[in-house]
CSV table of C-alpha atoms and ligand atoms in Angstrom, one decimal:
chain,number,residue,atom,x,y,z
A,1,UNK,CA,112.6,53.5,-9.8
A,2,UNK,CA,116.3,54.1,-9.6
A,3,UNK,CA,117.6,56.9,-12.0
A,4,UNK,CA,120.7,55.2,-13.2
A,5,UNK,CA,118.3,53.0,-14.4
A,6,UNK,CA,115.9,55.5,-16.4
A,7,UNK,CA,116.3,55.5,-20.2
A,8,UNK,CA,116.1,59.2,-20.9
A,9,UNK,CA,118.4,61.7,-20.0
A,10,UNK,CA,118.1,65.0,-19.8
A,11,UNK,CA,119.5,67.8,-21.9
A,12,UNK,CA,120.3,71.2,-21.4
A,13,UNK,CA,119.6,73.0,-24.5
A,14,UNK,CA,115.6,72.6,-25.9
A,15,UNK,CA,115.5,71.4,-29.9
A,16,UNK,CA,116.3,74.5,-32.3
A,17,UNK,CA,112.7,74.0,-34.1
A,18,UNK,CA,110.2,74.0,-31.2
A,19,UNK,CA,109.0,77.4,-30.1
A,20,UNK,CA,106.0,76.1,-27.9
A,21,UNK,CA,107.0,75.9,-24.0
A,22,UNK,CA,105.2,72.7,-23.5
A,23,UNK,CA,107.5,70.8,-26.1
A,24,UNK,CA,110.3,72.7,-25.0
A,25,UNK,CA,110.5,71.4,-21.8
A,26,UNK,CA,109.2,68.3,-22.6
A,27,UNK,CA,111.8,67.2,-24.8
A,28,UNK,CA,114.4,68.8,-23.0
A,29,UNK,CA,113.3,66.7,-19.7
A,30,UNK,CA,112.8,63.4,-21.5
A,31,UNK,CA,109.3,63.1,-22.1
A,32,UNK,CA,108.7,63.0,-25.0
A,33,UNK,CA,110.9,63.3,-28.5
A,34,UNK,CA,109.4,64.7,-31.5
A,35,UNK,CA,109.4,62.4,-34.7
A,36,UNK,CA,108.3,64.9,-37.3
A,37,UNK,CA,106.5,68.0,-37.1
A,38,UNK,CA,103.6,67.8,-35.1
A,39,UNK,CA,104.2,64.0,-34.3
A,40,UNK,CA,105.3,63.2,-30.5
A,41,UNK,CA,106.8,59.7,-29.2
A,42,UNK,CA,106.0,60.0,-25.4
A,43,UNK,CA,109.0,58.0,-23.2
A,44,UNK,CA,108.5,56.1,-19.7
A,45,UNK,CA,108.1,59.3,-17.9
A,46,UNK,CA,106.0,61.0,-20.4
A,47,UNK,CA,103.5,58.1,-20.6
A,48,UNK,CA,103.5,58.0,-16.8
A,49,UNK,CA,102.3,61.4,-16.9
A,50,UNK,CA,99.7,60.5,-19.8
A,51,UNK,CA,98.4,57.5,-18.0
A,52,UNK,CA,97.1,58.9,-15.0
A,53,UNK,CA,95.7,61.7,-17.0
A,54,UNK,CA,94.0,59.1,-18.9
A,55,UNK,CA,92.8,57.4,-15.7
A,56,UNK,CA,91.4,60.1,-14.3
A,57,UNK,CA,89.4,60.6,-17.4
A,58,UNK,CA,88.0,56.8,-17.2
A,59,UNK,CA,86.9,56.9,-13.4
A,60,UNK,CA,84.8,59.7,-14.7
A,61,UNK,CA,83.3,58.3,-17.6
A,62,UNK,CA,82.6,54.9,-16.3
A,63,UNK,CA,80.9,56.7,-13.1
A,64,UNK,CA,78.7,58.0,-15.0
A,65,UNK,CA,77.8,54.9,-17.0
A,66,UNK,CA,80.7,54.6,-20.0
A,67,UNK,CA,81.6,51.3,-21.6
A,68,UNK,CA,85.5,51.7,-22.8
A,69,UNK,CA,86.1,49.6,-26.2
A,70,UNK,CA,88.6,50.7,-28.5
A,71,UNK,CA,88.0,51.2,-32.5
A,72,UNK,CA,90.4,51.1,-35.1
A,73,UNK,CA,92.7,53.6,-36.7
A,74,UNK,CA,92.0,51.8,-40.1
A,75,UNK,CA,88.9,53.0,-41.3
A,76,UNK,CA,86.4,51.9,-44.1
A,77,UNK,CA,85.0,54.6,-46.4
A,78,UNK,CA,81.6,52.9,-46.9
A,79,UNK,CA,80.4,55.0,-43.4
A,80,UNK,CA,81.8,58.3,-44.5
A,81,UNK,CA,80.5,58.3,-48.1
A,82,UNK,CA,77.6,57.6,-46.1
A,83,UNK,CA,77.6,60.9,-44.0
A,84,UNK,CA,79.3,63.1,-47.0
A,85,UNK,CA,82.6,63.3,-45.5
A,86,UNK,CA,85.0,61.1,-47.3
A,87,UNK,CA,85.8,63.6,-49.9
A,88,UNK,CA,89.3,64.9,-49.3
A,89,UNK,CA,88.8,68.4,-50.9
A,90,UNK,CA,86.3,69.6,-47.9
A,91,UNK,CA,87.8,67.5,-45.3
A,92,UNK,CA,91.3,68.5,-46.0
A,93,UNK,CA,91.8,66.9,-41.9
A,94,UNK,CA,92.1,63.1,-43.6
A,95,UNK,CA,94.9,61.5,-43.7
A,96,UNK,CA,94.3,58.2,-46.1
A,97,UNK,CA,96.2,55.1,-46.9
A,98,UNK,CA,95.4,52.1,-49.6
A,99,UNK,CA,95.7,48.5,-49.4
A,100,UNK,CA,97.7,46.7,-52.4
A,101,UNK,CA,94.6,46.6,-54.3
A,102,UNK,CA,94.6,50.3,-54.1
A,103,UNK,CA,91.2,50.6,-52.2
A,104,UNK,CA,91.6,53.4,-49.9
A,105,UNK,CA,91.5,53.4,-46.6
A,106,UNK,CA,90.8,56.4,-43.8
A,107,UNK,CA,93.2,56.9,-41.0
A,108,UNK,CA,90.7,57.6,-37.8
A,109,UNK,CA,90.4,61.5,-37.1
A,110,UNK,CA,87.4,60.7,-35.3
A,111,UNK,CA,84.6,57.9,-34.9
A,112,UNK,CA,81.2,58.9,-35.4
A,113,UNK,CA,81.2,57.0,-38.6
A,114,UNK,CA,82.2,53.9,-37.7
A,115,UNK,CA,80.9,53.6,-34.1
A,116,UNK,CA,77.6,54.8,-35.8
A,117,UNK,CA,78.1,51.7,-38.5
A,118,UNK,CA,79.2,49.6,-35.8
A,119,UNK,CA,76.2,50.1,-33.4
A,120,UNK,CA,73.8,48.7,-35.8
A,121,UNK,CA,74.9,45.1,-34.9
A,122,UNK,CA,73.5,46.4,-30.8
A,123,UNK,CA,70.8,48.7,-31.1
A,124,UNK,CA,67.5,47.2,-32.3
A,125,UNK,CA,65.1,48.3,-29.3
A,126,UNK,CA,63.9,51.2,-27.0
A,127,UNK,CA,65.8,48.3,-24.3
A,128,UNK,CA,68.8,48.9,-25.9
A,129,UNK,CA,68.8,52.4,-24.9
A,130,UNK,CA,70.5,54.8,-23.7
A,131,UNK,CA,74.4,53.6,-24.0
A,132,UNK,CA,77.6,55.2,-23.8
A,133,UNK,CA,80.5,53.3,-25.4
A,134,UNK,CA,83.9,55.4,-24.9
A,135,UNK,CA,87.6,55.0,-25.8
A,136,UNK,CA,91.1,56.3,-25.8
A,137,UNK,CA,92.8,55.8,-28.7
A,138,UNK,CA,94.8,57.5,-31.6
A,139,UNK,CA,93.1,60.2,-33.6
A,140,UNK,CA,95.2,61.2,-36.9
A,141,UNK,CA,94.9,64.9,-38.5
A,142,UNK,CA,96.2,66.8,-40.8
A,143,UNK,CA,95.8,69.7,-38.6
A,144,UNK,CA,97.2,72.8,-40.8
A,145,UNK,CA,99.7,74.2,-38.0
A,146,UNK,CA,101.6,72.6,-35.3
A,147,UNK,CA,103.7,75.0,-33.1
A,148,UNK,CA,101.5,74.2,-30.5
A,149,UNK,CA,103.7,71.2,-29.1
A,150,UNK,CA,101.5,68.4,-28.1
A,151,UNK,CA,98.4,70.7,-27.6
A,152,UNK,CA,98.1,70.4,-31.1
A,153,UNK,CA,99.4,67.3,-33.3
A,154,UNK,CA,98.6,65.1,-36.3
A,155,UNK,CA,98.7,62.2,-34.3
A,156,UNK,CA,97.2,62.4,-31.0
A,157,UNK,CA,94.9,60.5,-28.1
A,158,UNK,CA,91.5,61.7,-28.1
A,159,UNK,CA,88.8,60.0,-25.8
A,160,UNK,CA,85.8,60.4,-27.0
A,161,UNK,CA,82.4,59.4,-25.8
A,162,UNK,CA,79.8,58.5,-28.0
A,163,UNK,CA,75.7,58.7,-26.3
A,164,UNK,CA,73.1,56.4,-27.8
A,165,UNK,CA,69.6,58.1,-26.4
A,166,UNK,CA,65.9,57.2,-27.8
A,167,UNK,CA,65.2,61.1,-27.6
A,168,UNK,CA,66.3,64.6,-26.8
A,169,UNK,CA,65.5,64.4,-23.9
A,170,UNK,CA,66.9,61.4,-22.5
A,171,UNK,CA,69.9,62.9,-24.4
A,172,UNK,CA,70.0,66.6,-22.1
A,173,UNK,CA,70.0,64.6,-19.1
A,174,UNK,CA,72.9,63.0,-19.9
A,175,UNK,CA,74.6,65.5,-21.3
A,176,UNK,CA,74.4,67.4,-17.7
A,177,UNK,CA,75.8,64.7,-16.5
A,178,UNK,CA,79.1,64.8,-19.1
A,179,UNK,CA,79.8,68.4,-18.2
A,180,UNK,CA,79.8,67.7,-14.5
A,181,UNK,CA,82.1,64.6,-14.9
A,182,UNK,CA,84.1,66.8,-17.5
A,183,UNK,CA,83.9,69.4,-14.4
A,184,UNK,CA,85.9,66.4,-12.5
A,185,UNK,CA,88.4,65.8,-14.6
A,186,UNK,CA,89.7,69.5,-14.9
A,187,UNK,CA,89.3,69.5,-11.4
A,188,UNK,CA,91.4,66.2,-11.0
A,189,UNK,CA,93.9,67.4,-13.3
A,190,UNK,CA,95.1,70.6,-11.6
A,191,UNK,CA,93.0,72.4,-14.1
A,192,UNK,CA,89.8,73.3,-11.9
A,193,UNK,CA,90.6,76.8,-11.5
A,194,UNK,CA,91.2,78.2,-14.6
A,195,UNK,CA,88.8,76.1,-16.5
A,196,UNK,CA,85.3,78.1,-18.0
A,197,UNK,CA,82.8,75.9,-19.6
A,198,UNK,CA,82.5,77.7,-22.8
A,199,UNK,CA,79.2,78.5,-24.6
A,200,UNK,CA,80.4,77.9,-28.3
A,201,UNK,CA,79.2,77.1,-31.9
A,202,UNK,CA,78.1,73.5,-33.0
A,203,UNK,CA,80.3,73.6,-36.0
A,204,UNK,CA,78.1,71.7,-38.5
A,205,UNK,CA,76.4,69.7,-35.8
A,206,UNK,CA,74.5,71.4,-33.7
A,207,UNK,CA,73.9,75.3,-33.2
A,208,UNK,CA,75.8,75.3,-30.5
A,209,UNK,CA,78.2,73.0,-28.2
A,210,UNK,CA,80.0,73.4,-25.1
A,211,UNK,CA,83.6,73.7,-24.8
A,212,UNK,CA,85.8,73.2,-21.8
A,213,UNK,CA,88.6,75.8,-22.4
A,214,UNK,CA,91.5,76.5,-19.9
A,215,UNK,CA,92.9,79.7,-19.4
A,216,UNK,CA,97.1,80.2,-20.7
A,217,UNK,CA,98.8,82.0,-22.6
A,218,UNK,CA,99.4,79.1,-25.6
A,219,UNK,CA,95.6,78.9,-25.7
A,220,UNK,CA,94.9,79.2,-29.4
A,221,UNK,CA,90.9,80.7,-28.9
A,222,UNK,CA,89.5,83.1,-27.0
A,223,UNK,CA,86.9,83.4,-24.4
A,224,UNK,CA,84.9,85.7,-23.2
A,225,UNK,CA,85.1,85.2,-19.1
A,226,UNK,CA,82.2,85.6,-16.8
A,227,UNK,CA,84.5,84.9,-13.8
A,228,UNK,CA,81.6,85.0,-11.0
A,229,UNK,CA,80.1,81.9,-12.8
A,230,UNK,CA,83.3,80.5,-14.6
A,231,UNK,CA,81.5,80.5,-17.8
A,232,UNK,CA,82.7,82.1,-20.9
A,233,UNK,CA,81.3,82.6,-24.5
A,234,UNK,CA,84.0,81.4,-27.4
A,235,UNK,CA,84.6,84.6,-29.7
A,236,UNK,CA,82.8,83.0,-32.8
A,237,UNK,CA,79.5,83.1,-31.1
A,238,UNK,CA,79.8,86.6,-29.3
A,239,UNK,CA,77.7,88.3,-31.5
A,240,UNK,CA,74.9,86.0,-31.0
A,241,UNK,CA,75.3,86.1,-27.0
A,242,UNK,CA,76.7,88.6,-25.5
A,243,UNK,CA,76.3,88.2,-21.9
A,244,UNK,CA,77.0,85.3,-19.4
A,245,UNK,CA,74.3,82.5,-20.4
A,246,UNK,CA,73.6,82.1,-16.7
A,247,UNK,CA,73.7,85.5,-15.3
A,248,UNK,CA,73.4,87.9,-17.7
A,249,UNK,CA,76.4,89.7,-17.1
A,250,UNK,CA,77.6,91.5,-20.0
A,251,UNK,CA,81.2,92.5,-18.7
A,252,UNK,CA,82.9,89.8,-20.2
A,253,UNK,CA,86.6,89.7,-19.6
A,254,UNK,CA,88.6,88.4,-22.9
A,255,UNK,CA,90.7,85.6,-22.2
A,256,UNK,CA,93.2,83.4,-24.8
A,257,UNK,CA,92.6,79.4,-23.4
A,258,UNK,CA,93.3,75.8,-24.7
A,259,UNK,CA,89.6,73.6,-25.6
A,260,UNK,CA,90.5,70.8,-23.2
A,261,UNK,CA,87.4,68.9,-24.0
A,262,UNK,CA,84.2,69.7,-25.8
A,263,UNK,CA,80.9,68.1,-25.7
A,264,UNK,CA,78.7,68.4,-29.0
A,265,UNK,CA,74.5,67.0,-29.5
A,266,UNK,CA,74.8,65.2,-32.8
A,267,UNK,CA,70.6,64.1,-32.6
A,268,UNK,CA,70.3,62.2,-35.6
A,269,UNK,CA,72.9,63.7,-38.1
A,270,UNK,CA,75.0,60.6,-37.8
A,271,UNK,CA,72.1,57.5,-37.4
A,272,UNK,CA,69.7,58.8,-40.2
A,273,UNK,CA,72.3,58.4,-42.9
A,274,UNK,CA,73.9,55.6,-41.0
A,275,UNK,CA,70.7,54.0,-40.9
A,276,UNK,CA,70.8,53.4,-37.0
A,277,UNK,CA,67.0,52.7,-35.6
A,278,UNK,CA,65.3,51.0,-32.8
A,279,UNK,CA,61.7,50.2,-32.3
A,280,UNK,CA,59.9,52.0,-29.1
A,281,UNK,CA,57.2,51.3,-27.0
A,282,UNK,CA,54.6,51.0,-30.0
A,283,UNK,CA,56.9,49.2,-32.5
A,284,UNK,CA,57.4,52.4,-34.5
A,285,UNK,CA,61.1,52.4,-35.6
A,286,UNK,CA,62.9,55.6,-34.9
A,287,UNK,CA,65.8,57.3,-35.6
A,288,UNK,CA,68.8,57.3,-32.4
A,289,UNK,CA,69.5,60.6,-31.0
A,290,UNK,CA,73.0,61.1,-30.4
A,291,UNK,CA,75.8,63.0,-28.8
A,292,UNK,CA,79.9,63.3,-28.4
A,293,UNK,CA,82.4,64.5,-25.7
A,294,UNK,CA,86.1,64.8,-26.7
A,295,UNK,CA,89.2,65.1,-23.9
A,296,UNK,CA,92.7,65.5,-25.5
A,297,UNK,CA,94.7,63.5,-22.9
A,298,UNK,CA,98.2,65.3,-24.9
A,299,UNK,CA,96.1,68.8,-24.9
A,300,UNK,CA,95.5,68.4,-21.0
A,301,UNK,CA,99.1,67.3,-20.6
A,302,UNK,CA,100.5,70.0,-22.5
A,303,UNK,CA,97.9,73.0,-20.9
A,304,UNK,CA,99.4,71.7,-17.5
A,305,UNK,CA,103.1,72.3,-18.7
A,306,UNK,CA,102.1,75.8,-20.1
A,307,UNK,CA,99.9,76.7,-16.9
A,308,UNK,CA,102.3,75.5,-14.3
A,309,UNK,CA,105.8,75.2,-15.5
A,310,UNK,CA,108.5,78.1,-14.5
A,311,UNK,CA,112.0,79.1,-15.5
A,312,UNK,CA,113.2,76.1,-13.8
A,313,UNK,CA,111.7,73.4,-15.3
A,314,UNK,CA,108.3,71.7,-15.0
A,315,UNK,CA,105.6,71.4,-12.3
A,316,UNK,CA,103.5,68.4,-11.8
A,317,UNK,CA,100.4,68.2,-10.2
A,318,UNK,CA,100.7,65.7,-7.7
A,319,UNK,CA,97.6,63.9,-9.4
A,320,UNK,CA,99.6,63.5,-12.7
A,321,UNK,CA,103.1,63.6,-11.4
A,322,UNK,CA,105.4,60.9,-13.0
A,323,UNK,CA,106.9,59.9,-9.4
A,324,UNK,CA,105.6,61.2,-6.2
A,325,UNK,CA,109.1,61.8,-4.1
A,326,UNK,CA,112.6,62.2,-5.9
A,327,UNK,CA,114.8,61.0,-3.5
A,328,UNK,CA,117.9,63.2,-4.4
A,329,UNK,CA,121.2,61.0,-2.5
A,330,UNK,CA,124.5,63.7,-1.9
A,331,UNK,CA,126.5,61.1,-1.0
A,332,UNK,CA,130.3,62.0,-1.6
A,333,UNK,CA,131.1,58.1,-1.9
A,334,UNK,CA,129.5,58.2,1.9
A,335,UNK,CA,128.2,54.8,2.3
A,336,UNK,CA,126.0,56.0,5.5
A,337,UNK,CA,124.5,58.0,2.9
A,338,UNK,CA,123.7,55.8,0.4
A,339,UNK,CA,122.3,53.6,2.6
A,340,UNK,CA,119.5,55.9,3.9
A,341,UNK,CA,118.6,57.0,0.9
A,342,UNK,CA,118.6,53.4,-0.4
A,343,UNK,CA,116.6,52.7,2.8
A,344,UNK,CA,114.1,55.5,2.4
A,345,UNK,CA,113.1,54.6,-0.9
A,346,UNK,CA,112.5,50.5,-0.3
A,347,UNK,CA,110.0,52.0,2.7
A,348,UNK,CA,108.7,54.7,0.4
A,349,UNK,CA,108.4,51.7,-2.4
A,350,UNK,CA,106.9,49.6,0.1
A,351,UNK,CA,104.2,52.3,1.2
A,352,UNK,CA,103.0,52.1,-2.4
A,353,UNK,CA,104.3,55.8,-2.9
A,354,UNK,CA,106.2,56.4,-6.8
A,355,UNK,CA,109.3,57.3,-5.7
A,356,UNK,CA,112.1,58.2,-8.3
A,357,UNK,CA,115.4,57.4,-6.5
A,358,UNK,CA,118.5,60.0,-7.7
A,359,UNK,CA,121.7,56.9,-7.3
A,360,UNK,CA,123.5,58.5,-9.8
A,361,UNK,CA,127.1,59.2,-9.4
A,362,UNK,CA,126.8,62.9,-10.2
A,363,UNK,CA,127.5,66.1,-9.0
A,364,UNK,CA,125.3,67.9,-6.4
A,365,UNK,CA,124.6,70.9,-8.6
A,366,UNK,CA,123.7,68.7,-11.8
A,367,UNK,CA,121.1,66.4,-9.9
A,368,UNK,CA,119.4,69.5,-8.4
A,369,UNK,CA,118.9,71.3,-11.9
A,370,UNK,CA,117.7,67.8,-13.1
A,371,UNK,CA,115.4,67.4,-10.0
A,372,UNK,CA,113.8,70.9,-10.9
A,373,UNK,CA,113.3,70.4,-14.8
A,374,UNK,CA,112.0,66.7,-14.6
A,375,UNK,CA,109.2,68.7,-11.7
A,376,UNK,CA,108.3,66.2,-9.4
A,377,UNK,CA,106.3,66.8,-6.7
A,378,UNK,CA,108.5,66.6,-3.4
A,379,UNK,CA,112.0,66.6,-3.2
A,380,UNK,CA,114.0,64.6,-0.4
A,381,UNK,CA,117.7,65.0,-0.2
A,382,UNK,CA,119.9,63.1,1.9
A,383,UNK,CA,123.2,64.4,2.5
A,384,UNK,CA,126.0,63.7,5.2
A,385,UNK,CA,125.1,66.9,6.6
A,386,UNK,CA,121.1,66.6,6.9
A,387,UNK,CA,122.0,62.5,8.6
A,388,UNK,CA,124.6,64.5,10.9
A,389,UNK,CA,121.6,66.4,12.6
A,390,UNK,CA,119.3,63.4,11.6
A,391,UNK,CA,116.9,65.5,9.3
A,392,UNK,CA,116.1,65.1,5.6
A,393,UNK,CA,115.7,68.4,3.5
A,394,UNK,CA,112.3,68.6,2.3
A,395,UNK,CA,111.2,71.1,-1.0
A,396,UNK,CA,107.8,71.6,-2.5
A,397,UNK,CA,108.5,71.8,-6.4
A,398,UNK,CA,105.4,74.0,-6.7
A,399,UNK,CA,105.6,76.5,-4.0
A,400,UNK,CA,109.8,76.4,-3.5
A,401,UNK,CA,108.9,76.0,0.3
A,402,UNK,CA,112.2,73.7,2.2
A,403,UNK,CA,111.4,71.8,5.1
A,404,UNK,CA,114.0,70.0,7.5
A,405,UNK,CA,112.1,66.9,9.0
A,406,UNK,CA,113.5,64.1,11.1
A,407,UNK,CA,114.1,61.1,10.0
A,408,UNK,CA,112.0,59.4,12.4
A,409,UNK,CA,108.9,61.4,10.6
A,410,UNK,CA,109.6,61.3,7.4
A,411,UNK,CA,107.5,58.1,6.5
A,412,UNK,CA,104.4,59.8,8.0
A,413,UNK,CA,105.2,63.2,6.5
A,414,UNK,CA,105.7,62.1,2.5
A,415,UNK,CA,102.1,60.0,3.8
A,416,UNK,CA,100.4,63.5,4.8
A,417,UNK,CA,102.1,65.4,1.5
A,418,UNK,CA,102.3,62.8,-1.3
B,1,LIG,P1,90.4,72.5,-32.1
B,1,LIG,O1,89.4,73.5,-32.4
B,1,LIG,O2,91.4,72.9,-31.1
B,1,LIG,O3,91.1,72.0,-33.4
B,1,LIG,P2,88.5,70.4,-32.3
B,1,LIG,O4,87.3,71.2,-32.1
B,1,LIG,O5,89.0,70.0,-33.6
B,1,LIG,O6,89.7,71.2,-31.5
B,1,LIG,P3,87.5,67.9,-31.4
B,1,LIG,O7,87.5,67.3,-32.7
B,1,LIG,O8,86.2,68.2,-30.8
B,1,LIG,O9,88.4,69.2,-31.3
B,1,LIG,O10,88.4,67.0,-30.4
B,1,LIG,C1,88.1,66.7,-29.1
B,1,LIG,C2,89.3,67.1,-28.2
B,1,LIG,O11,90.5,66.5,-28.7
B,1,LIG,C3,89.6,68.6,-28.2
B,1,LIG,O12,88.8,69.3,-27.2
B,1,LIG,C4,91.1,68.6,-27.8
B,1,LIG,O13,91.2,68.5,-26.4
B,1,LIG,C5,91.6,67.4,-28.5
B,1,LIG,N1,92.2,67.7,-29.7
B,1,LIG,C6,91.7,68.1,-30.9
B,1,LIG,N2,92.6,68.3,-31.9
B,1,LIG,C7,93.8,67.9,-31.3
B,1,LIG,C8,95.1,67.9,-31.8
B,1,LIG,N3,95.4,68.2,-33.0
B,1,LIG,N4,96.1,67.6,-30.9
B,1,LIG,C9,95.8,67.2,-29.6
B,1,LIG,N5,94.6,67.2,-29.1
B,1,LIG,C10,93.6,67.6,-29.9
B,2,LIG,MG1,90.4,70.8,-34.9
């Protein structure tokens, strides 16, 4: 894509009321604009980022057997009166609406409900089992704070992951399956590293649940680190255990972390009220055992801004990146200039490679800070002075490293580094 051509622009100064890096240097590089507090519009180069994150996280669920649909925001209440959690007062999280007629209406914080509802119409026999419907799609919450930038807003993309199993066990052995493909995603992300699968409480579900928590600074929880097996224990369930669940070792190291995903066993909380059955084997009717797994594509997005942005700007892994290349042109009105850069990017273009082209009539100095904060992955400037000794100058964004490399190679070399 040609710059001049990009919608955003970038601004120098970050917006007076955000204190959170992420949104900081978000806004500031065009990514996103804050409509109200706690409520993010992502732009082209934001949702670039957002969509492959989003991809990443369907390869995995659909490996391991997820259908995607997609529910609406607009929510009955007959479900939740159903379940006991329509009432406003205990679940201050709602956000509600009404028709004309005044009958009120949920705005989706999350789906168990009607999914649960829904599934009725598709479940009838043991044959019917198990089955793993998943989504992306627009959770709203009135979440108490939001200084959090897009790690934490009222209106946010969650996918979540709903399994249908005949019993517990059917359940476990998918949901071994879930953390290893949640495993994949962190992994995919840039988030591998510093990611601990987190022993945690089940809230009102389940005794306990998993969490997938990655370590930074922002992180609102802490965790309790066995770094030999990248496990950790969530501070609310300390008390109860103490040690490394796998290894036993109690010299936990205390660590603040993001939840980028969690994964919860619901059993039949959800179908017994729901009335959600099928008929086994020996026509006994039976109650579904279910399950949920939650990513926050925006939380991921956000914990990669926090983990690996520095005093320049942002840092993309190249997985998520926007753009691949940013083809920076220092062209001086030098039309042999131009036309190798314009040149470089129809090949790179044409080798399938995202390349964000830098045509702007603009000062050296000024597309260089701007190539920096927008953080894309490699940097290729062409300059009367690089085509004079016929070599492009090549930068890492991530490790600062500069590279000179002929022109003749540069095709193969953005091909080896992309
Ligand atoms: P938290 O404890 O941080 O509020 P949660 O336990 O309420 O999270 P879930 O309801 O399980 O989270 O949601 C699943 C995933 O959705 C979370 O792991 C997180 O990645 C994401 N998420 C939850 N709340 C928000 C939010 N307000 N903004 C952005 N992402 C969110
Ligand atoms: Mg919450």
């Amino acid at each position: 894509m040609l710059q001049s051509k990009l919608l955003t622009k970038t601004r120098k100064d970050g917006p007076k009321d955000e204190v959170s890096k992420n949104a900081i240097l978000l806004t500031r590089a065009g990514y996103v604009n804050k409509e109200i507090a706690g409520v993010y519009s992502y732009l082209p180069l934001g949702l670039r980022v957002l969509n492959k994150i989003n991809n990443i996280i369907r390869e995995e669920m659909n490996a391991i057997g997820g259908q995607e649909l997609f529910l609406t925001a607009l929510q009955d209440s007959a479900p939740w009166k159903a379940t006991d959690r329509w009432d406003s007062q205990k679940m201050d999280i709602w956000f509600k609406t009404k028709l004309l007629n005044n009958t009120e209406l949920g705005l989706a914080f999350t789906h168990e409900e009607p999914l649960t509802a829904l599934m009725k119409n598709h479940i009838r026999s043991f044959r019917d089992l198990p089955t793993y419907p998943y989504q992306i799609q627009t959770k709203f919450r009135n979440e108490a704070r939001a200084k959090s930038g897009i790690m934490r807003s009222r209106e946010f993309l969650m996918k979540d992951l709903y399994s249908f199993s005949k019993d517990e066990n059917e359940h476990n052995i998918f949901y071994e399956k879930a953390k290893i493909a949640y495993k994949k995603v962190f992994e995919k992300v840039g988030l591998g590293d510093i990611t601990y699968i987190t022993f945690a409480s089940g809230g009102s579900f389940s005794k306990y649940s998993h969490e997938f928590q990655t370590v930074t600074s922002a992180g609102e929880d802490i965790i309790n680190c066995c770094d030999k097996c990248m496990i950790a224990v969530n501070s609310e369930v300390i008390k109860e255990q103490p040690a490394c669940p796998k290894c036993g070792n109690t010299k936990l190291v205390e660590k603040k972390a993001s939840e980028v995903g969690n994964i919860f066993t619901l059993g039949t909380k959800f179908s017994e009220p729901l009335g959600l059955y099928y008929v086994n084997e020996k026509n006994e009717k039976l109650s579904v055992f279910m399950g949920c797994y939650g990513i926050g594509p925006g939380r991921v997005m956000g914990t990669v801004v926090e983990v690996f942005a520095d005093d320049k700007g942002l840092v993309w892994p190249k997985a998520i990146a926007p753009f691949s290349v940013h083809i920076i042109e220092i062209s001086g009105d030098s039309d042999k200039v131009k036309k190798s850069a314009k040149d470089l990017y129809e090949k790179l273009e044409k080798m399938g490679i995202e390349t964000l082209y830098d045509d702007r009539d603009l000062r050296a100095g000024e597309k260089f800070n701007d190539s920096d904060l927008l953080g894309i992955p490699l940097r290729i400037v062409v300059s009367e002075k690089g085509l004079a000794e016929g070599v492009f100058e090549v930068k890492d964004r991530a490790s600062g490293k500069v590279e000179m490399v002929k022109e003749k190679d540069i095709l193969e070399f953005v091909e080896k580094n992309k």
